[in-house]
Tab-separated table of C-alpha atoms and ligand atoms in Angstrom:
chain	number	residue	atom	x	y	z
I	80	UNK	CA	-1.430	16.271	12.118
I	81	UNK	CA	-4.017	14.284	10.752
I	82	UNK	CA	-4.838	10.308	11.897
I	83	UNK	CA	-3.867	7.748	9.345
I	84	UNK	CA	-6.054	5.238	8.314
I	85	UNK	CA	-5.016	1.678	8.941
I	86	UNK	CA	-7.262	-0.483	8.212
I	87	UNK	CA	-11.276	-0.271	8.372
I	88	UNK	CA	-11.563	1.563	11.883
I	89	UNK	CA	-8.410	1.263	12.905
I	90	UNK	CA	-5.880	4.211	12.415
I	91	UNK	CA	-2.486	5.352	13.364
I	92	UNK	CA	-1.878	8.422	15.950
I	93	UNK	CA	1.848	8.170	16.711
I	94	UNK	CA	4.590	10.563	16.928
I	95	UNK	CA	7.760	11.468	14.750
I	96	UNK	CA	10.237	12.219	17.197
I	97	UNK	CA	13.326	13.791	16.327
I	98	UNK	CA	15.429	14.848	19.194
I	99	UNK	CA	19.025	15.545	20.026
I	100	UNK	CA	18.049	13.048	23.345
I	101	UNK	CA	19.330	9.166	23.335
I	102	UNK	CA	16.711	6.495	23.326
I	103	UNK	CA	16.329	4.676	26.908
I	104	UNK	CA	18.862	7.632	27.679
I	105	UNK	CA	21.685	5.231	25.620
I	106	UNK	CA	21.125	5.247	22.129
I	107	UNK	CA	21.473	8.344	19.737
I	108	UNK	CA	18.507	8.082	17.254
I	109	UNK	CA	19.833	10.782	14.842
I	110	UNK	CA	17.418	9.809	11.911
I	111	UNK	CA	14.199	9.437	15.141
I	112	UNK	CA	12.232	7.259	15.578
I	113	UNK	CA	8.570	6.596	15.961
I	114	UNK	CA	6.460	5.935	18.786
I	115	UNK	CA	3.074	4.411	16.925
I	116	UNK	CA	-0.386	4.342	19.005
I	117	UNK	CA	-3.308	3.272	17.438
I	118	UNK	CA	-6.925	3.676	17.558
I	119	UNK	CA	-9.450	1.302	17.155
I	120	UNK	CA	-13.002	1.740	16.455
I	121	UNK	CA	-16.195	-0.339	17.190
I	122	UNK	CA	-19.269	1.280	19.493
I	123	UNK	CA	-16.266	2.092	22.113
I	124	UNK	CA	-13.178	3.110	21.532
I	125	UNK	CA	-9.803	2.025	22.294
I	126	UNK	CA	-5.812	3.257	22.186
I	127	UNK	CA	-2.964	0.940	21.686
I	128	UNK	CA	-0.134	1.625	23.078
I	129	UNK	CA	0.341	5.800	24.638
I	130	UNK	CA	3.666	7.993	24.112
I	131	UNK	CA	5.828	9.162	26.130
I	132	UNK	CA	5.317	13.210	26.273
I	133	UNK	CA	8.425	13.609	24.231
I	134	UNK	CA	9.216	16.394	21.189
I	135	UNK	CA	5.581	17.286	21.392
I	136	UNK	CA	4.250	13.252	21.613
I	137	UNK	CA	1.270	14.397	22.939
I	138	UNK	CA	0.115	17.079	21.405
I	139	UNK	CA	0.371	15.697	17.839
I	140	UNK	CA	-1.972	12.406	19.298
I	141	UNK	CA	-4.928	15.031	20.367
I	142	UNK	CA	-4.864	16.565	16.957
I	143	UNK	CA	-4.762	13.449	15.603
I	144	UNK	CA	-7.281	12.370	17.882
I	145	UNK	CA	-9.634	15.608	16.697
I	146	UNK	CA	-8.838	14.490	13.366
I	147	UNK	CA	-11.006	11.583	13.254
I	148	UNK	CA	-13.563	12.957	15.617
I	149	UNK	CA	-12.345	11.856	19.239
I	150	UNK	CA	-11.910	13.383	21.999
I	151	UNK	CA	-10.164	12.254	25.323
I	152	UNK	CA	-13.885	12.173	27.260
I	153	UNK	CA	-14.920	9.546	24.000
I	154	UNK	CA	-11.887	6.854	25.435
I	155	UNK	CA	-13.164	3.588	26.916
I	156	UNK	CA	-9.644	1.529	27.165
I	157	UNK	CA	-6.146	2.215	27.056
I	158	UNK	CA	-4.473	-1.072	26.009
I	159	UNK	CA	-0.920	-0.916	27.855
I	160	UNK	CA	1.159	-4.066	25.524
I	161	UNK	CA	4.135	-2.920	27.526
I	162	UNK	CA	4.675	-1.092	30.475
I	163	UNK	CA	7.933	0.671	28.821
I	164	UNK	CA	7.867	5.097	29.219
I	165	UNK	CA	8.126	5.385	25.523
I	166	UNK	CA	4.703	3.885	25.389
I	167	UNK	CA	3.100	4.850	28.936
I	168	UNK	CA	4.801	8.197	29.611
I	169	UNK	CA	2.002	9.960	29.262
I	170	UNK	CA	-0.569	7.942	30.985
I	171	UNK	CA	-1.382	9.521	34.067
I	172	UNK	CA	-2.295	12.779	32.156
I	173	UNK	CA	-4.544	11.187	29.568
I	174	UNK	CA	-6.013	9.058	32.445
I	175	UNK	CA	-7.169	11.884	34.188
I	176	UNK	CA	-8.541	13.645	31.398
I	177	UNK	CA	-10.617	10.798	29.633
I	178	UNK	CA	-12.723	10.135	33.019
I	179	UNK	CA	-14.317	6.846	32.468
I	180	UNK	CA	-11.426	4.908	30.575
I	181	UNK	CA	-10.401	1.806	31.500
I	182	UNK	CA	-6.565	0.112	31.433
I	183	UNK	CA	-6.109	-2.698	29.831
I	184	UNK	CA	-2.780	-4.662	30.088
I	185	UNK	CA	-1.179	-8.042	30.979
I	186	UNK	CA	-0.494	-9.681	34.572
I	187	UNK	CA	2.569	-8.711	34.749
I	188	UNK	CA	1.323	-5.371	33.635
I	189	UNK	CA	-0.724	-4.624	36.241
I	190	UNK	CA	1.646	-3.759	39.196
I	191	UNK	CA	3.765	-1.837	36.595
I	192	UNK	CA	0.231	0.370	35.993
I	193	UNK	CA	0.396	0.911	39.927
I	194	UNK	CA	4.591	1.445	40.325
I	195	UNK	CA	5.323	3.989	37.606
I	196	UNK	CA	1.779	5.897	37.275
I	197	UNK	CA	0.014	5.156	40.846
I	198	UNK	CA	-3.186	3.774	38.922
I	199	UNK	CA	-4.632	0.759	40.735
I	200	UNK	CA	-8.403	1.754	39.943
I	201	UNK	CA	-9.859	0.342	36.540
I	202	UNK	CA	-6.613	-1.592	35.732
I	203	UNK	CA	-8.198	-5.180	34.303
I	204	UNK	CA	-5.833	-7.758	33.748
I	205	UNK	CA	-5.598	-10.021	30.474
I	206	UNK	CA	-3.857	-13.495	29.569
I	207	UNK	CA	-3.511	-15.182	26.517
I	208	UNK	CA	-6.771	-15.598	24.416
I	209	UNK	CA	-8.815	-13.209	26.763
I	210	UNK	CA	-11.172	-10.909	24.152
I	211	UNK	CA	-12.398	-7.198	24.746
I	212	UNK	CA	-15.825	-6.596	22.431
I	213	UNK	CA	-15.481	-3.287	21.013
I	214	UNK	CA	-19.124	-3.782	19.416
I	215	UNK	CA	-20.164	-3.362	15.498
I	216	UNK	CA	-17.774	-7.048	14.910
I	217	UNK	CA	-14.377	-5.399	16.698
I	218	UNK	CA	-12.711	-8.434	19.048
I	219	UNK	CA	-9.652	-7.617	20.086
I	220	UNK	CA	-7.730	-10.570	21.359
I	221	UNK	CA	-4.312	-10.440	23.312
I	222	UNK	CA	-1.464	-12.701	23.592
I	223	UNK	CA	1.262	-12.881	25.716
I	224	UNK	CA	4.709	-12.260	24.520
I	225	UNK	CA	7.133	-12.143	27.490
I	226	UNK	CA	10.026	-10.843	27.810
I	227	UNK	CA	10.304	-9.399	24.757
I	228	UNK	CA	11.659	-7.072	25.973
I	229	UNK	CA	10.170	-6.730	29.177
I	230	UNK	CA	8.418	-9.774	31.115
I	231	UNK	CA	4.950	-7.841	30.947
I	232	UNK	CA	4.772	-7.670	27.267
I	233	UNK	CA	1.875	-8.451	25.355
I	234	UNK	CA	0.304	-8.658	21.753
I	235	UNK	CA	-3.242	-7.325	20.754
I	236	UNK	CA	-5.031	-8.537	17.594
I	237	UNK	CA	-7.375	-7.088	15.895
I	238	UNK	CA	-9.236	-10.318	13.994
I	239	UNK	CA	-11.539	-8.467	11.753
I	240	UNK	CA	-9.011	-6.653	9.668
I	241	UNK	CA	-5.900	-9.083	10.811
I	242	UNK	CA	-4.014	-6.596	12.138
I	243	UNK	CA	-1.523	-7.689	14.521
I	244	UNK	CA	0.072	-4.886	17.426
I	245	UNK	CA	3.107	-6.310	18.845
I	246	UNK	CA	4.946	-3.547	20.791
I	247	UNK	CA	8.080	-3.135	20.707
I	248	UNK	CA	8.435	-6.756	18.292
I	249	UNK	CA	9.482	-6.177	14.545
I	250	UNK	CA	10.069	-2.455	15.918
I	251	UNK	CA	12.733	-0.375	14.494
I	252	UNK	CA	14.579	3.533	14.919
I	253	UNK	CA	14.010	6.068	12.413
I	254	UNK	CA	11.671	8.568	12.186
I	255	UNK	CA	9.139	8.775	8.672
I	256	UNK	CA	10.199	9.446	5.498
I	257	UNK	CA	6.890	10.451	4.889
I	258	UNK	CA	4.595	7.591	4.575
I	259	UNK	CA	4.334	4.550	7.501
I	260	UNK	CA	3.243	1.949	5.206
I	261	UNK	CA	5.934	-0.599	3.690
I	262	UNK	CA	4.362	-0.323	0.704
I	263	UNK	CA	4.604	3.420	0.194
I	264	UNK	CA	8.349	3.135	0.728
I	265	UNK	CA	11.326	3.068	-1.579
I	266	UNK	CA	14.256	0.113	-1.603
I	267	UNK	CA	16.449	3.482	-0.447
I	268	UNK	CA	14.236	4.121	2.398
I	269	UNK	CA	13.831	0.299	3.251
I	270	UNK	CA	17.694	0.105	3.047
I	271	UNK	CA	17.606	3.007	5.943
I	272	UNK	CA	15.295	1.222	7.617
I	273	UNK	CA	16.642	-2.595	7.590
I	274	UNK	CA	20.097	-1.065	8.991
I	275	UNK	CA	17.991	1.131	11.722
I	276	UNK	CA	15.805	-2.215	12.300
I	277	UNK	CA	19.064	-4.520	12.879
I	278	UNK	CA	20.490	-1.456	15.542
I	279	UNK	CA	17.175	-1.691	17.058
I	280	UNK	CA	16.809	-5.035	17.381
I	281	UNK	CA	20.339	-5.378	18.782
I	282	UNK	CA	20.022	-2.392	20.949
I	283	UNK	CA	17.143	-3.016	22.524
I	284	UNK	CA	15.732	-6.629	22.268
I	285	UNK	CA	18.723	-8.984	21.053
I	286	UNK	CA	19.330	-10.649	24.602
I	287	UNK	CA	15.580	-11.998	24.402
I	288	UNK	CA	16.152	-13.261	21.175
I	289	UNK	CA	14.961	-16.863	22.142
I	290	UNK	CA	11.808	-15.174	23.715
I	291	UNK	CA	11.288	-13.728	20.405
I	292	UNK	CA	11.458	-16.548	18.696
I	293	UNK	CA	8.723	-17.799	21.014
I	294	UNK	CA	6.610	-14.732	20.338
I	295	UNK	CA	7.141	-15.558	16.767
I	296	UNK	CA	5.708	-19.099	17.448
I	297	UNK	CA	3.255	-18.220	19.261
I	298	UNK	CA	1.518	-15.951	17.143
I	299	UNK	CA	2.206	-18.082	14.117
I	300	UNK	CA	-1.220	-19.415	13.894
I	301	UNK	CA	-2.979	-16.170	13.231
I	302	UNK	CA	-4.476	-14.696	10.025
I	303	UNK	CA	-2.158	-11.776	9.882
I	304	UNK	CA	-2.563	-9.363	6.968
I	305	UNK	CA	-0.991	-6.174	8.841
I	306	UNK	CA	1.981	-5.607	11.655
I	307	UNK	CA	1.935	-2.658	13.200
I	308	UNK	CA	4.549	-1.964	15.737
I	309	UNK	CA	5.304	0.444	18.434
I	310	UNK	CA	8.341	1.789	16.672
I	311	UNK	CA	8.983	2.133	12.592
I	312	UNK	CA	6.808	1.025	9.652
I	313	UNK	CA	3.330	-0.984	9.710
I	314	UNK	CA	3.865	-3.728	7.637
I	315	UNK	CA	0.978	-4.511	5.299
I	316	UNK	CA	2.539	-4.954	1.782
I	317	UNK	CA	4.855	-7.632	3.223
I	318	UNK	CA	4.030	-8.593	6.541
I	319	UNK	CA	6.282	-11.336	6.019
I	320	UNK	CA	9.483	-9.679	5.779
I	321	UNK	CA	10.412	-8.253	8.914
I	322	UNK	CA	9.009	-11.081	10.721
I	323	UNK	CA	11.420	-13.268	8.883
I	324	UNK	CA	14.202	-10.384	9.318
I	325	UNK	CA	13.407	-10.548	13.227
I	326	UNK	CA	13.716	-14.289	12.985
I	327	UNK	CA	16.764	-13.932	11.297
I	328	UNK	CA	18.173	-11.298	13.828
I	329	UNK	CA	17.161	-13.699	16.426
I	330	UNK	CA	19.150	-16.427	15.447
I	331	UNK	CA	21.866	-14.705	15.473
I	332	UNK	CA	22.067	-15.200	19.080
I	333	UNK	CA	22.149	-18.846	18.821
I	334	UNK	CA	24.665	-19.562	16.060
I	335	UNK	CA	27.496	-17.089	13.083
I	336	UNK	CA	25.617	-14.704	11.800
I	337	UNK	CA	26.714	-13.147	8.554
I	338	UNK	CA	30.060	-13.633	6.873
I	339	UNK	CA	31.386	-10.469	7.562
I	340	UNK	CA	34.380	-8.881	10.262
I	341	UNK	CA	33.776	-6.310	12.931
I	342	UNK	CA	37.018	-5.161	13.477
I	343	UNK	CA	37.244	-2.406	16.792
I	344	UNK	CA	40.270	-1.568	18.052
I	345	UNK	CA	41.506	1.131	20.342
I	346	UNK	CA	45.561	2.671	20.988
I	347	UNK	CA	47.008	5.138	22.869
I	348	UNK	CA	50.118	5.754	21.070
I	349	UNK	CA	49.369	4.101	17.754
I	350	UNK	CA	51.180	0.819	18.680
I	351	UNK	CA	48.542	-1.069	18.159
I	352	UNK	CA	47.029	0.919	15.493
I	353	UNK	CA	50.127	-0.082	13.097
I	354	UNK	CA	49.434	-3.682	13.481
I	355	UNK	CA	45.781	-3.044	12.770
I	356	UNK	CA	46.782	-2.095	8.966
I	357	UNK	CA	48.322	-5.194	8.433
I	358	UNK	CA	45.862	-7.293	9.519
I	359	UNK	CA	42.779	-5.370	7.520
I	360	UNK	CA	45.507	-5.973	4.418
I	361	UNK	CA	45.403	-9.707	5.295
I	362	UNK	CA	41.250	-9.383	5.531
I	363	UNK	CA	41.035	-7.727	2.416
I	364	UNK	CA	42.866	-10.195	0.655
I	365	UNK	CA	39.947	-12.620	1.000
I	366	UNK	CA	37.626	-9.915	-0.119
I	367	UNK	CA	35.300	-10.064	3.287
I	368	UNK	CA	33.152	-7.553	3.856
I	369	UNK	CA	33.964	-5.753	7.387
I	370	UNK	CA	33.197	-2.537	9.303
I	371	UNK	CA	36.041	-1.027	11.666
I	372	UNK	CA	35.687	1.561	14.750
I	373	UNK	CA	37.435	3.107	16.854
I	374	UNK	CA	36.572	2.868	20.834
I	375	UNK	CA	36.361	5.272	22.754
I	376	UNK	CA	35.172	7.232	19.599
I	377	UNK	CA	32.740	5.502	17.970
I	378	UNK	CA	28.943	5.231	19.492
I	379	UNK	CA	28.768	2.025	20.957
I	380	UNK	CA	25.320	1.027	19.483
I	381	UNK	CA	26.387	1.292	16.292
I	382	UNK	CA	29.321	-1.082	17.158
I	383	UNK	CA	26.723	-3.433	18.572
I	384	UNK	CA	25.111	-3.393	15.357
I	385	UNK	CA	27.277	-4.359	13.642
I	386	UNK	CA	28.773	-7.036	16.026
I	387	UNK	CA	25.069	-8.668	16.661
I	388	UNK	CA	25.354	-9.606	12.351
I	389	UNK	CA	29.176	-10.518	11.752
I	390	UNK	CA	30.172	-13.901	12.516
I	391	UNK	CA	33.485	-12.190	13.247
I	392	UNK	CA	34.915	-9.821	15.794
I	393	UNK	CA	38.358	-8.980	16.072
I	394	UNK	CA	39.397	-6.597	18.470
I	395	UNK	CA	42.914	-4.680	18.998
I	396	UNK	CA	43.816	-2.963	22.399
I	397	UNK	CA	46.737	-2.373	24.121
I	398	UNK	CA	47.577	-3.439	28.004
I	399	UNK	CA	46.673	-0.481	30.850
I	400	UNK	CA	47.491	-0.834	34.013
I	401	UNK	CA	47.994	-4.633	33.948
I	402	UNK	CA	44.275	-5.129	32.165
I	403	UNK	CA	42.757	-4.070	29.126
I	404	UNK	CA	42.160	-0.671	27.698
I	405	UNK	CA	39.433	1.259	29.777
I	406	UNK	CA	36.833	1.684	26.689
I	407	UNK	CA	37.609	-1.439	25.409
I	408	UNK	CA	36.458	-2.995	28.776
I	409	UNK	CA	33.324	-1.075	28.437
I	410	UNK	CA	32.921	-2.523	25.303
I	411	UNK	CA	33.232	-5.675	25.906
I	412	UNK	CA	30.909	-6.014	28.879
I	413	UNK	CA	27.892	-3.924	26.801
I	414	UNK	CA	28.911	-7.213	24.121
I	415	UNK	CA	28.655	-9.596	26.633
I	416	UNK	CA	25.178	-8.039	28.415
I	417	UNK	CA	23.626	-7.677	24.888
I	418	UNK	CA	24.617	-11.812	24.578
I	419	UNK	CA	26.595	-11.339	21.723
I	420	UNK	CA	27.141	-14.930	21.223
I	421	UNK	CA	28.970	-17.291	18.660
I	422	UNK	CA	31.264	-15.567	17.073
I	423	UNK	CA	34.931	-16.415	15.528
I	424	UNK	CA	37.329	-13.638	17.372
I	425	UNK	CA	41.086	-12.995	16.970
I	426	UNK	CA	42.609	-10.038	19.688
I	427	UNK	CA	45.618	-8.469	19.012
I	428	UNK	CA	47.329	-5.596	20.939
I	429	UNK	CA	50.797	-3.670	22.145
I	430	UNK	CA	52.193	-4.208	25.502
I	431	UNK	CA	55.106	-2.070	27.428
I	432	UNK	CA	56.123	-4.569	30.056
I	433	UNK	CA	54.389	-7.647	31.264
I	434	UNK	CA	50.989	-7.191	29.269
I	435	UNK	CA	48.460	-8.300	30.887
I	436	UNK	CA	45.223	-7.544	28.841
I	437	UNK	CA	45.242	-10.528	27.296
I	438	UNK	CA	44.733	-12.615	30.443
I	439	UNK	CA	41.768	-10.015	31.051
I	440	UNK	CA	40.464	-10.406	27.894
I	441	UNK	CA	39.966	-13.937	28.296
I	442	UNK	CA	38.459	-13.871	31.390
I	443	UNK	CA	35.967	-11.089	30.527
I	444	UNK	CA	34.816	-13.683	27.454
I	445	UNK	CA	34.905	-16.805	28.373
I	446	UNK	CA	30.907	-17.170	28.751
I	447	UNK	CA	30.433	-15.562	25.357
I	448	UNK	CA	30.433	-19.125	23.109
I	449	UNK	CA	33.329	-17.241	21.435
I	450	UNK	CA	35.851	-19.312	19.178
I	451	UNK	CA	39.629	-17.715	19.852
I	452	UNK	CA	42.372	-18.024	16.865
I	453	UNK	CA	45.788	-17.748	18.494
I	454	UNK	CA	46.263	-13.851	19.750
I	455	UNK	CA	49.069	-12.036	18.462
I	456	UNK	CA	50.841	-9.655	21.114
I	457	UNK	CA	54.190	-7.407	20.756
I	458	UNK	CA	55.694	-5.509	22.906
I	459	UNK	CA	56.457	-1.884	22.074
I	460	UNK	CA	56.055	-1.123	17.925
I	461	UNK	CA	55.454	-3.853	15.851
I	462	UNK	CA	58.500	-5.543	13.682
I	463	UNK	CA	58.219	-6.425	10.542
I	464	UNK	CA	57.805	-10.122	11.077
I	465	UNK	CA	54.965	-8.888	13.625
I	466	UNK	CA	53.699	-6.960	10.970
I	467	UNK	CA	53.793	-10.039	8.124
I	468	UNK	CA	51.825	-12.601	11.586
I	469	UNK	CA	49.377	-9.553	11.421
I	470	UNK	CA	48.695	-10.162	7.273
I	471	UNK	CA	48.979	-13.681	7.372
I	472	UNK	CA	46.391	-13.877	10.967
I	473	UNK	CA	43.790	-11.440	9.301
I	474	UNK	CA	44.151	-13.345	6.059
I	475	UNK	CA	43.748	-16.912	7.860
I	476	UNK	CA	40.662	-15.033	9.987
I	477	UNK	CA	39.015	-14.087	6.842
I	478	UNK	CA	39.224	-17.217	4.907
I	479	UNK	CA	37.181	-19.184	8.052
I	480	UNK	CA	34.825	-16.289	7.928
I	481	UNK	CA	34.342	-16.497	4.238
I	482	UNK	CA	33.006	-19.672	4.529
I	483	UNK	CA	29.980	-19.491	7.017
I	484	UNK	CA	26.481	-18.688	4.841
I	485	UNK	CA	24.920	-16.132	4.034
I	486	UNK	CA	21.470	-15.692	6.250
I	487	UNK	CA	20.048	-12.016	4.898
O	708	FMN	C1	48.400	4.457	31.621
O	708	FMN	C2	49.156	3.319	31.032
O	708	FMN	C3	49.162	2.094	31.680
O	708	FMN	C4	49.877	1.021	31.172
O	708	FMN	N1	49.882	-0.163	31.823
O	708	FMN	C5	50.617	-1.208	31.328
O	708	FMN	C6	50.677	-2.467	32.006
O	708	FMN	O1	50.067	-2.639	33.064
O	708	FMN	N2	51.400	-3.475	31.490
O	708	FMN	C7	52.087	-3.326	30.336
O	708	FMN	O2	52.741	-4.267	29.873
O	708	FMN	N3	52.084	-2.142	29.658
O	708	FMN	C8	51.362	-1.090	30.143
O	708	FMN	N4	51.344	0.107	29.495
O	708	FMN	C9	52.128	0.251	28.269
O	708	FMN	C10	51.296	0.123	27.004
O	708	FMN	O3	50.665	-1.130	26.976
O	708	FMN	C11	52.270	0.273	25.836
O	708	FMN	O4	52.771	1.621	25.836
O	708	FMN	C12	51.641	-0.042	24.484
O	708	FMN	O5	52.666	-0.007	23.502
O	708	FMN	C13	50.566	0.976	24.116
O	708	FMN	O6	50.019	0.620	22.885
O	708	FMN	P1	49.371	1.742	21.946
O	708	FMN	O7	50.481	2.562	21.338
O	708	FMN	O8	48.630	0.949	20.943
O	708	FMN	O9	48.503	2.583	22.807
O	708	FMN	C14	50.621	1.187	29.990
O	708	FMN	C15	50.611	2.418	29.344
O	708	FMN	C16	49.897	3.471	29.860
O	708	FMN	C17	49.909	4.794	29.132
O	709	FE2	FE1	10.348	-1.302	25.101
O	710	FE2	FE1	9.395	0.845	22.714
């Protein structure tokens, strides 16, 4: 593999990783994903951001490395933005073989350098507005971004060519489709990678949201002409876009997100499941766009997903054991965790006996910001005047989601 050129003396020497293994040992990344270092050149030499020895990671940076005439021995700084494996894995190795390198990373950074890797030698810290002097006109300049999404996390800039390295910010999953530039991309391949951008985002980094929206402020003021993240595309057609997309993304968090139903329900004896018809009949009569799954079946990050953008959720579980359904427990605590705030929910679900999810339910939301309409519960099947509450609930559900705006 050959480096790619970035910008004058700067270049990318990342790795496609494909891999049957989940991200953060959560996540399936079936289409990859990229972990993006970069070199930049001025009379030394610096790497942004290592990889984690993963699917080969490492090998494919010393070819790429070769490529454009380095070698390990010819390293003066490793810049550590973030302390994360995915981006440090392999830092101990390369330590050892470049000899004279230095690490470069952020207060917080530094006792991370010491508690995953051992490395308290050479380790400089760096604040906000601190420079390194490559020579030949290269400044870097770093910024700190905490807590997005770990409290150590930092931004480098390189001013010369405007190129901005933010970590794991305006990062998405999904591996290359060949090229790494926006602009060398088609709208099929940006529609892959706005839905593997919104997972990310509300994988990984959507309980920081207000952190990123202070990340976003705080690097306003720069002349930025290309993003280049840890994960996904480098942004230089548009560097616009997925900063506003983040920003979006981000605000989701803090008020209804798009006009659209996640609808995840879960039976054991297809109880609930019946009632579930009825009230997708009811949703469909207002013509609202919505997205249904199944727990425990489907993968819980793409339920997340698609949670973190609807400004509805409505959920349908049976009662076990006097509480809610096991996986839709699970569920809702990941939801809850991942601050999945301010959305318009309706629950509906079979009982045998005495119920008892519902009570559950409530208590397991009520510090989500969550607006309830009335739950409908049955015991047994449903009847049919069940059935016709289900139509008329998911039709009444639909027509207060219809109404909140469009952000994306
Ligand atoms: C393991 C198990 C535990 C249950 N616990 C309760 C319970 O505590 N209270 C209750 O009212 N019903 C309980 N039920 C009954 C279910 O809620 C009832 O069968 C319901 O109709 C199942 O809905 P489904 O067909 O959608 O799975 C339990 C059922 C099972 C299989
Ligand atoms: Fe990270
Ligand atoms: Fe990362």
């Amino acid at each position: 593999m050959k480096a790619t050129k970035i910008a004058d003396r700067v270049f990318w020497i990342g790795a496609n990783i494909s891999t049957n293994d989940l991200f953060e040992g959560i996540w399936p990344i079936p289409d990859g994903v990229t972990i993006n270092s970069y070199v930049v050149k001025g009379d030394k030499i610096a790497i942004i951001d290592l990889v984690r020895d993963w699917a080969d990671a490492t090998s494919y940076m010393l070819d790429e490395l070769k490529s454009i005439g380095i070698e390990f021995k010819d390293i003066d700084y490793f810049i550590l933005n973030h302390l994360e494996p995915d981006h440090t894995g392999n830092l101990r190795a390369l330590y050892e073989l470049s000899g004279k390198a230095e690490i470069i990373t952020s207060k917080k950074g530094k006792p991370l350098v010491k508690a995953y890797y051992g490395l308290s030698d050479k380790v400089r810290a760096v604040s906000s507005g601190d420079t390194l002097d490559l020579g030949q006109g290269k400044v870097l300049t770093f910024y700190d971004i905490p807590n997005v999404h770990w409290p150590e996390t930092m931004a480098t800039f390189d001013s010369s060519t405007g190129t901005l390295f933010p970590c794991d910010a305006f990062g998405s999953f999904g591996a290359l489709k060949g090229s790494i530039f926006d602009d060398e991309n088609s709208e099929e391949n940006h529609e892959f990678y706005e839905k593997e951008s919104l997972r990310y985002y509300s994988n990984i980094v959507g309980p920081f949201s207000n952190f990123v929206l202070k990340a976003i402020n705080a690097l306003g003021p720069l002349d930025i002409k290309i993003i280049a993240p840890s994960h996904g595309l480098v942004w230089r057609g548009d560097p616009g876009k997925i900063v506003e997309r983040y920003k979006v993304y981000a605000n989701y968090m803090n008020d209804y997100a798009e006009p659209k139903i996640t609808v995840i329900f879960g039976s054991m004896y297809g109880n609930t499941q019946r009632m579930l018809r009825s009230v997708l009949k009811g949703i469909a009569s207002e013509g609202v766009n919505v997205e249904i799954y199944k727990v425990p079946e489907a993968d819980k990050s793409y339920i997340l997903a698609s949670a973190w953008e609807s400004a509805g959720l409505i959920f349908g579980m049976p009662t076990y054991e006097y509480q809610m359904y096991p996986p839709m427990q699970d569920l809702i605590s990941l939801l809850a965790q991942k601050h999945v705030w301010h959305k318009k929910v309706f629950r509906f679900g079979s009982f045998g006996w005495s119920g008892g999810a519902q009570k559950h339910f409530d208590q397991m939301t009520e510090k989500l910001k969550w607006d309830f309409l009335e739950p409908l519960e049955f015991q047994g099947g449903p009847t049919d005047e069940d059935l016709d509450k289900g139509f008329e609930m998911g039709k009444e559900f639909a027509h207060e989601i219809k109404k909140i705006p469009k952000k994306l």
